[in-house]
Amino acid sequence: MCDQTFLVNVFGSCDKCFKQRALRPVFKKSQQLSYCSLCAEIMATDGLHENETLASLKSEAESLKGKLEEERAKLHDVELHQVAERVEALGQFVMKTRRTLKGHGNKVLCMDWCKDKRRIVSSSQDGKVIVWDSFTTNKEHAVTMPCTWVMACAYAPSGCAIACGGLDNKCSVYPLTFDKNENMAAKKKSVAMHTNYLSACSFTNSDMQILTASGDGTCALWDVESGQLLQSFHGHGADVLCLDLAPSETGNTFVSGGCDKKAMVWDMRSGQCVQAFETHESDINSVRYYPSGDAFASGSDDATCRLYDLRADREVAIYSKESIIFGASSVDFSLSGRLLFAGYNDYTINVWDVLKGSRVSILFGHENRVSTLRVSPDGTAFCSGSWDHTLRVWA
C-alpha cells in the first residue's frame, strides 16, 4: 500500500529534482522529504507494492468497507424511536423572533455566540464581519475583509477576539477592544493559510489554537500566536464544508463533513480519522455534537438531518419528511439535547424531537434560505442567519 501522507504546500528546492517549486512534505517510512507535485506523484506510484494497482486498492477498500457495514448491522438490534416509545411526548412548543439584526448588505453566511451569552459575531457575502449586542441590536465592532464571501467566523472562548475567513484562503484573528477609535485591522493576525477557500473555523478550548476547514479537502490545527501548523487532517475526498469540536474539557476530537458525503471524526493529537460515516446522499453542510459528546447530528443537501451515535458506531436516527425537499444548511441541539434545530433552504427552521424523530414545530420569518444557526451558550435562545441579509434571535 502507499505509505505517503501529503501536508500543506511550501516553496523551496525539491529534494528529488532540485528545482525551485511549490513543495509538499512527504513522509515515507518516518523520513520527511520535500517534493514538488510531479515528483510526489512519481513517488506515490513507485510506493505501490508489486502487482498492486489503484483499481485493486479501491476494490480492497470497498471490500473492507462492506465487512465493516456487516459488523455494524449485527449490532443494529433496535431503533432509537422504539427505545423512546415510553418517553413522554413534548408539549406545545412556541418560539418567536425576539430581535432582528439588520446591517449586512448581502447574504449572511456564518455566525457564532460569545461565551457571555449576549454578543454575536456574523459574517457575510458583502465582506463585512460584525459584532452585535443581541440585547440592544447595536453593532459594537465591524471589520471589512479584503474579500467577499466571508464564509467562516468564530468567537474566541475569552470573548476578546474573533476569527474569520473565506475566499482569501486565510483565517484572520482580530482582537476586540473597547476603544472605538482603535484600528482593528492594524492588529490583525493571519493565522491559517489553505490552498482553497476557508469554509469553517473554530477555536479550541483556549484562544491559542484554532481549527479550520477548507475547500482544499483538509482540516488543520494552528497556533494563533505564531501561525504555525500544528496538525493537518487528510481523508476527505472533496471540499470540507463544516466542523465542530467535541464538548469535552480536553477537546481532543472533532467532527467534519463535506462534499464527499462523509462525516469524519478526528483525533487532534494523532491527526488520524478514528470514525467515518457515509450514509448521506449529498453534501453535508453542517455537523454539531450532542451536548454529552457521545453523538453528533448532520444536515445535508439530501433534505435530511441524521444522528450518529459514536459508541454504537452507526447512524441511529433520520429526521425527514416527504414534504421537505430542500437541503438542510445548519443544525444545532438544545442545551438538554432533546431538540434539534435545523435551518433549511426553503426559508424555514424545523424543530425536531431528537428521541422520537418527529417534527414538533416549524418557524417562519426569514425571506430567503437559512444559512447558519446556533443555540446560545445558556440555551435560552438561538440565532439564525439568512440570505435575506438579516439575523434573527428566537426565544
Tab-separated table of C-alpha atoms in Angstrom, residues 20-369:
chain	number	residue	atom	x	y	z
A	20	GLN	CA	12.533	25.707	-7.061
A	21	ARG	CA	8.832	24.842	-6.870
A	22	ALA	CA	5.849	24.588	-4.544
A	23	LEU	CA	6.632	21.635	-2.285
A	24	ARG	CA	4.695	19.015	-0.381
A	25	PRO	CA	6.246	17.494	2.728
A	26	VAL	CA	6.179	13.730	2.108
A	27	PHE	CA	6.603	11.256	4.930
A	28	LYS	CA	7.983	7.934	3.792
A	29	LYS	CA	8.769	5.387	6.483
A	30	SER	CA	9.021	8.184	9.090
A	31	GLN	CA	11.502	10.151	6.951
A	32	GLN	CA	10.363	13.624	5.890
A	33	LEU	CA	11.161	14.732	2.339
A	34	SER	CA	10.121	17.844	0.397
A	35	TYR	CA	8.953	17.008	-3.138
A	36	CYS	CA	7.284	19.037	-5.853
A	37	SER	CA	3.894	17.852	-7.145
A	38	LEU	CA	5.363	15.919	-10.094
A	39	CYS	CA	7.950	14.094	-8.010
A	40	ALA	CA	5.365	13.401	-5.318
A	41	GLU	CA	3.098	11.708	-7.868
A	42	ILE	CA	6.003	9.605	-9.145
A	43	MET	CA	6.861	8.736	-5.545
A	44	ALA	CA	3.291	7.647	-4.863
A	45	THR	CA	3.302	5.410	-7.950
A	46	ASP	CA	6.646	3.883	-7.017
A	47	GLY	CA	5.362	3.328	-3.486
A	48	LEU	CA	2.854	0.712	-4.659
A	49	HIS	CA	3.833	-2.843	-3.924
A	50	GLU	CA	4.365	-5.227	-6.814
A	51	ASN	CA	1.173	-6.254	-8.655
A	52	GLU	CA	-0.830	-3.502	-6.901
A	53	THR	CA	-2.817	-1.020	-8.956
A	54	LEU	CA	-5.090	1.827	-7.980
A	55	ALA	CA	-8.100	-0.248	-9.054
A	56	SER	CA	-7.069	-3.179	-6.854
A	57	LEU	CA	-6.569	-0.894	-3.870
A	58	LYS	CA	-10.005	0.670	-4.380
A	59	SER	CA	-11.516	-2.809	-4.621
A	60	GLU	CA	-9.833	-3.825	-1.380
A	61	ALA	CA	-11.074	-0.668	0.347
A	62	GLU	CA	-14.655	-1.315	-0.802
A	63	SER	CA	-14.423	-4.905	0.431
A	64	LEU	CA	-13.245	-3.792	3.863
A	65	LYS	CA	-15.973	-1.145	3.962
A	66	GLY	CA	-18.572	-3.836	3.222
A	67	LYS	CA	-17.287	-6.028	6.047
A	68	LEU	CA	-17.447	-3.066	8.407
A	69	GLU	CA	-21.083	-2.421	7.480
A	70	GLU	CA	-21.876	-6.108	8.092
A	71	GLU	CA	-20.419	-5.901	11.599
A	72	ARG	CA	-22.373	-2.711	12.284
A	73	ALA	CA	-25.584	-4.403	11.090
A	74	LYS	CA	-25.096	-7.254	13.582
A	75	LEU	CA	-25.229	-4.744	16.437
A	76	HIS	CA	-28.220	-2.888	14.980
A	77	ASP	CA	-30.897	-4.572	17.082
A	78	VAL	CA	-33.228	-1.673	17.932
A	79	GLU	CA	-34.200	1.774	16.626
A	80	LEU	CA	-33.971	4.956	18.694
A	81	HIS	CA	-37.672	5.771	18.323
A	82	GLN	CA	-38.543	2.278	19.636
A	83	VAL	CA	-36.452	2.841	22.754
A	84	ALA	CA	-38.137	6.227	23.223
A	85	GLU	CA	-41.733	4.927	22.957
A	86	ARG	CA	-42.274	5.231	26.713
A	87	VAL	CA	-40.784	8.712	26.858
A	88	GLU	CA	-43.395	11.412	27.344
A	89	ALA	CA	-44.102	13.451	24.227
A	90	LEU	CA	-43.185	17.123	24.158
A	91	GLY	CA	-45.977	19.594	24.826
A	92	GLN	CA	-46.864	22.697	22.856
A	93	PHE	CA	-43.739	24.348	21.533
A	94	VAL	CA	-43.757	28.071	20.749
A	95	MET	CA	-40.811	30.273	19.805
A	96	LYS	CA	-40.919	33.750	18.306
A	97	THR	CA	-38.487	36.238	16.826
A	98	ARG	CA	-37.367	38.475	19.698
A	99	ARG	CA	-34.705	40.508	17.898
A	100	THR	CA	-33.862	41.169	14.244
A	101	LEU	CA	-30.299	42.245	13.489
A	102	LYS	CA	-30.007	44.353	10.338
A	103	GLY	CA	-26.808	45.781	8.919
A	104	HIS	CA	-25.293	43.386	6.422
A	105	GLY	CA	-25.534	44.379	2.775
A	106	ASN	CA	-25.635	40.854	1.426
A	107	LYS	CA	-26.164	37.212	2.372
A	108	VAL	CA	-25.316	36.265	5.963
A	109	LEU	CA	-23.121	33.168	5.755
A	110	CYS	CA	-21.983	32.387	9.307
A	111	MET	CA	-22.466	33.421	12.941
A	112	ASP	CA	-21.264	32.463	16.411
A	113	TRP	CA	-22.146	33.304	20.009
A	114	CYS	CA	-19.785	34.769	22.569
A	115	LYS	CA	-19.469	32.880	25.852
A	116	ASP	CA	-21.078	35.877	27.616
A	117	LYS	CA	-24.421	34.735	26.055
A	118	ARG	CA	-25.037	38.229	24.737
A	119	ARG	CA	-22.724	39.116	21.867
A	120	ILE	CA	-22.829	37.614	18.384
A	121	VAL	CA	-20.345	37.723	15.526
A	122	SER	CA	-21.597	37.320	11.955
A	123	SER	CA	-20.001	37.284	8.512
A	124	SER	CA	-21.497	37.993	5.128
A	125	GLN	CA	-21.034	37.892	1.381
A	126	ASP	CA	-20.539	41.669	1.487
A	127	GLY	CA	-17.100	41.136	3.075
A	128	LYS	CA	-18.192	42.525	6.445
A	129	VAL	CA	-17.752	40.905	9.856
A	130	ILE	CA	-19.963	42.482	12.533
A	131	VAL	CA	-20.059	42.036	16.315
A	132	TRP	CA	-23.572	42.595	17.695
A	133	ASP	CA	-25.148	43.150	21.074
A	134	SER	CA	-28.093	40.759	20.782
A	135	PHE	CA	-29.979	42.508	23.602
A	136	THR	CA	-29.970	46.000	22.081
A	137	THR	CA	-29.286	45.027	18.398
A	138	ASN	CA	-26.430	47.585	18.395
A	139	LYS	CA	-23.286	46.976	16.348
A	140	GLU	CA	-20.205	47.035	18.588
A	141	HIS	CA	-17.474	46.289	16.033
A	142	ALA	CA	-17.239	45.988	12.261
A	143	VAL	CA	-14.406	44.698	10.096
A	144	THR	CA	-14.186	44.909	6.314
A	145	MET	CA	-12.349	41.892	4.950
A	146	PRO	CA	-10.177	42.087	1.804
A	147	CYS	CA	-12.501	39.635	0.056
A	148	THR	CA	-16.196	38.928	-0.319
A	149	TRP	CA	-17.843	35.660	0.744
A	150	VAL	CA	-16.584	35.567	4.340
A	151	MET	CA	-17.843	32.035	4.938
A	152	ALA	CA	-16.443	31.395	8.416
A	153	CYS	CA	-16.353	33.280	11.699
A	154	ALA	CA	-15.887	32.313	15.339
A	155	TYR	CA	-15.688	33.914	18.773
A	156	ALA	CA	-12.669	33.163	20.968
A	157	PRO	CA	-13.510	31.457	24.309
A	158	SER	CA	-12.337	34.546	26.222
A	159	GLY	CA	-14.565	36.834	24.159
A	160	CYS	CA	-11.545	39.048	23.441
A	161	ALA	CA	-11.019	38.078	19.798
A	162	ILE	CA	-12.805	36.863	16.681
A	163	ALA	CA	-11.610	34.757	13.763
A	164	CYS	CA	-12.893	34.870	10.195
A	165	GLY	CA	-12.033	33.935	6.635
A	166	GLY	CA	-13.409	32.920	3.261
A	167	LEU	CA	-12.323	33.299	-0.344
A	168	ASP	CA	-8.979	34.771	0.768
A	169	ASN	CA	-7.975	31.208	1.793
A	170	LYS	CA	-6.867	32.585	5.184
A	171	CYS	CA	-8.100	32.583	8.750
A	172	SER	CA	-7.572	36.017	10.287
A	173	VAL	CA	-7.810	36.755	14.016
A	174	TYR	CA	-8.838	40.223	15.228
A	175	PRO	CA	-8.502	41.291	18.891
A	176	LEU	CA	-11.531	43.142	20.280
A	177	THR	CA	-11.110	46.256	22.414
A	178	PHE	CA	-13.416	48.839	23.950
A	179	ASP	CA	-11.548	51.681	22.240
A	180	LYS	CA	-13.838	52.700	19.392
A	181	ASN	CA	-11.057	54.700	17.716
A	182	GLU	CA	-8.608	51.806	17.561
A	183	ASN	CA	-7.977	50.306	14.137
A	184	MET	CA	-8.780	46.602	14.450
A	185	ALA	CA	-7.319	45.804	11.041
A	186	ALA	CA	-3.894	47.018	12.213
A	187	LYS	CA	-3.783	44.268	14.844
A	188	LYS	CA	-4.969	41.507	12.520
A	189	LYS	CA	-3.114	38.187	12.614
A	190	SER	CA	-3.173	35.932	9.562
A	191	VAL	CA	-3.091	32.562	11.284
A	192	ALA	CA	-4.023	29.887	8.752
A	193	MET	CA	-3.259	29.583	5.058
A	194	HIS	CA	-5.032	26.989	2.903
A	195	THR	CA	-4.796	26.374	-0.832
A	196	ASN	CA	-8.532	26.935	-1.291
A	197	TYR	CA	-11.360	28.832	0.398
A	198	LEU	CA	-11.871	28.696	4.175
A	199	SER	CA	-15.256	27.099	4.900
A	200	ALA	CA	-15.288	26.865	8.715
A	201	CYS	CA	-13.220	27.759	11.769
A	202	SER	CA	-13.471	27.154	15.495
A	203	PHE	CA	-11.263	27.967	18.446
A	204	THR	CA	-10.319	25.055	20.678
A	205	ASN	CA	-10.831	25.388	24.432
A	206	SER	CA	-8.369	28.292	24.520
A	207	ASP	CA	-7.605	31.390	22.468
A	208	MET	CA	-4.233	29.934	21.498
A	209	GLN	CA	-5.303	27.315	18.946
A	210	ILE	CA	-7.817	27.300	16.112
A	211	LEU	CA	-9.248	24.607	13.848
A	212	THR	CA	-10.001	25.344	10.206
A	213	ALA	CA	-11.748	23.520	7.362
A	214	SER	CA	-11.202	24.291	3.708
A	215	GLY	CA	-12.260	23.681	0.145
A	216	ASP	CA	-8.853	22.080	-0.398
A	217	GLY	CA	-10.245	18.942	1.266
A	218	THR	CA	-8.331	19.289	4.530
A	219	CYS	CA	-8.778	20.431	8.102
A	220	ALA	CA	-5.918	21.906	10.112
A	221	LEU	CA	-4.975	22.916	13.654
A	222	TRP	CA	-2.981	26.137	14.017
A	223	ASP	CA	-1.162	28.046	16.728
A	224	VAL	CA	-2.728	31.506	16.857
A	225	GLU	CA	0.324	33.356	18.181
A	226	SER	CA	2.908	32.026	15.733
A	227	GLY	CA	0.666	30.949	12.855
A	228	GLN	CA	2.414	27.572	12.865
A	229	LEU	CA	0.621	24.498	11.543
A	230	LEU	CA	0.318	22.059	14.457
A	231	GLN	CA	-1.594	19.234	12.776
A	232	SER	CA	-3.244	18.559	9.441
A	233	PHE	CA	-6.137	16.194	8.792
A	234	HIS	CA	-6.371	14.427	5.428
A	235	GLY	CA	-9.104	11.994	4.455
A	236	HIS	CA	-11.960	13.834	2.786
A	237	GLY	CA	-12.206	13.309	-0.952
A	238	ALA	CA	-13.716	16.732	-1.682
A	239	ASP	CA	-14.342	20.156	-0.115
A	240	VAL	CA	-14.727	20.155	3.672
A	241	LEU	CA	-17.722	22.364	4.488
A	242	CYS	CA	-18.117	22.190	8.266
A	243	LEU	CA	-16.570	21.107	11.553
A	244	ASP	CA	-17.416	21.024	15.249
A	245	LEU	CA	-15.234	20.499	18.301
A	246	ALA	CA	-16.248	17.862	20.861
A	247	PRO	CA	-17.742	19.469	24.004
A	248	SER	CA	-15.298	17.805	26.402
A	249	GLU	CA	-12.827	19.550	28.698
A	250	THR	CA	-9.884	18.072	26.839
A	251	GLY	CA	-11.410	18.704	23.406
A	252	ASN	CA	-9.189	16.197	21.662
A	253	THR	CA	-11.656	15.195	18.939
A	254	PHE	CA	-13.724	16.987	16.338
A	255	VAL	CA	-16.102	16.038	13.541
A	256	SER	CA	-16.099	17.328	9.966
A	257	GLY	CA	-18.406	16.987	6.973
A	258	GLY	CA	-18.042	17.763	3.307
A	259	CYS	CA	-18.945	17.383	-0.345
A	260	ASP	CA	-17.857	13.729	-0.348
A	261	LYS	CA	-20.993	12.924	1.734
A	262	LYS	CA	-18.805	11.757	4.631
A	263	ALA	CA	-18.819	12.760	8.281
A	264	MET	CA	-15.436	12.028	9.849
A	265	VAL	CA	-14.344	12.067	13.494
A	266	TRP	CA	-10.706	13.050	14.062
A	267	ASP	CA	-8.178	12.703	16.871
A	268	MET	CA	-6.440	16.069	17.110
A	269	ARG	CA	-3.351	14.556	18.757
A	270	SER	CA	-2.572	11.979	16.086
A	271	GLY	CA	-4.196	13.637	13.075
A	272	GLN	CA	-5.954	10.364	12.277
A	273	CYS	CA	-9.593	9.727	11.407
A	274	VAL	CA	-11.000	7.475	14.144
A	275	GLN	CA	-14.560	7.068	12.804
A	276	ALA	CA	-16.246	7.724	9.462
A	277	PHE	CA	-19.908	7.671	8.442
A	278	GLU	CA	-21.193	7.745	4.876
A	279	THR	CA	-24.993	7.500	4.847
A	280	HIS	CA	-25.984	10.864	3.358
A	281	GLU	CA	-26.823	11.054	-0.331
A	282	SER	CA	-25.461	14.562	-0.905
A	283	ASP	CA	-23.144	17.224	0.543
A	284	ILE	CA	-23.008	17.561	4.332
A	285	ASN	CA	-23.455	21.256	5.133
A	286	SER	CA	-23.401	21.184	8.931
A	287	VAL	CA	-22.317	18.968	11.825
A	288	ARG	CA	-22.932	19.502	15.537
A	289	TYR	CA	-22.053	17.446	18.600
A	290	TYR	CA	-24.723	16.308	21.035
A	291	PRO	CA	-24.264	18.138	24.382
A	292	SER	CA	-22.876	14.995	26.057
A	293	GLY	CA	-20.347	14.470	23.259
A	294	ASP	CA	-21.491	10.871	22.657
A	295	ALA	CA	-23.246	11.620	19.360
A	296	PHE	CA	-23.476	14.231	16.640
A	297	ALA	CA	-26.041	15.442	14.108
A	298	SER	CA	-25.539	16.360	10.476
A	299	GLY	CA	-27.564	18.344	7.956
A	300	SER	CA	-27.301	17.684	4.241
A	301	ASP	CA	-28.430	18.784	0.799
A	302	ASP	CA	-30.338	15.472	0.613
A	303	ALA	CA	-33.042	17.216	2.742
A	304	THR	CA	-32.350	15.075	5.818
A	305	CYS	CA	-30.735	15.500	9.198
A	306	ARG	CA	-29.152	12.436	10.775
A	307	LEU	CA	-27.996	11.424	14.239
A	308	TYR	CA	-24.881	9.291	14.722
A	309	ASP	CA	-24.048	7.518	17.986
A	310	LEU	CA	-20.278	7.336	18.429
A	311	ARG	CA	-20.449	4.464	20.927
A	312	ALA	CA	-22.686	2.372	18.689
A	313	ASP	CA	-20.577	3.461	15.694
A	314	ARG	CA	-23.619	3.943	13.465
A	315	GLU	CA	-26.482	6.162	12.396
A	316	VAL	CA	-29.359	5.892	14.869
A	317	ALA	CA	-31.975	8.337	13.533
A	318	ILE	CA	-33.071	10.201	10.404
A	319	TYR	CA	-35.090	13.415	10.628
A	320	SER	CA	-37.027	13.957	7.422
A	321	LYS	CA	-40.494	14.293	5.909
A	322	GLU	CA	-41.739	13.787	2.358
A	323	SER	CA	-42.841	17.414	2.268
A	324	ILE	CA	-39.271	18.606	2.930
A	325	ILE	CA	-37.488	18.704	-0.410
A	326	PHE	CA	-34.884	21.399	0.236
A	327	GLY	CA	-31.490	20.849	1.822
A	328	ALA	CA	-30.644	21.387	5.486
A	329	SER	CA	-27.990	24.076	5.798
A	330	SER	CA	-27.353	24.219	9.554
A	331	VAL	CA	-28.137	22.193	12.686
A	332	ASP	CA	-27.766	22.615	16.441
A	333	PHE	CA	-29.061	20.986	19.632
A	334	SER	CA	-30.926	22.498	22.537
A	335	LEU	CA	-28.961	22.554	25.798
A	336	SER	CA	-30.743	19.402	27.030
A	337	GLY	CA	-30.244	17.614	23.726
A	338	ARG	CA	-33.963	16.832	23.379
A	339	LEU	CA	-34.495	19.251	20.474
A	340	LEU	CA	-32.682	19.555	17.169
A	341	PHE	CA	-32.987	22.895	15.363
A	342	ALA	CA	-32.386	22.734	11.620
A	343	GLY	CA	-32.322	25.573	9.103
A	344	TYR	CA	-33.390	24.782	5.542
A	345	ASN	CA	-33.060	26.272	2.089
A	346	ASP	CA	-36.856	26.745	1.899
A	347	TYR	CA	-36.553	29.704	4.347
A	348	THR	CA	-37.846	27.701	7.357
A	349	ILE	CA	-36.422	26.373	10.613
A	350	ASN	CA	-37.671	22.940	11.642
A	351	VAL	CA	-37.559	21.787	15.252
A	352	TRP	CA	-37.240	18.024	15.751
A	353	ASP	CA	-37.791	15.796	18.773
A	354	VAL	CA	-34.428	14.006	18.875
A	355	LEU	CA	-35.726	10.891	20.658
A	356	LYS	CA	-38.987	10.327	18.810
A	357	GLY	CA	-37.837	11.587	15.414
A	358	SER	CA	-40.932	13.741	14.926
A	359	ARG	CA	-41.151	17.400	13.962
A	360	VAL	CA	-42.562	19.492	16.798
A	361	SER	CA	-42.538	22.950	15.220
A	362	ILE	CA	-41.819	24.994	12.091
A	363	LEU	CA	-40.548	28.556	12.466
A	364	PHE	CA	-41.219	31.125	9.751
A	365	GLY	CA	-39.755	34.597	9.399
A	366	HIS	CA	-36.781	34.602	7.073
A	367	GLU	CA	-37.360	35.653	3.474
A	368	ASN	CA	-34.546	33.599	1.956
A	369	ARG	CA	-32.626	30.428	2.772
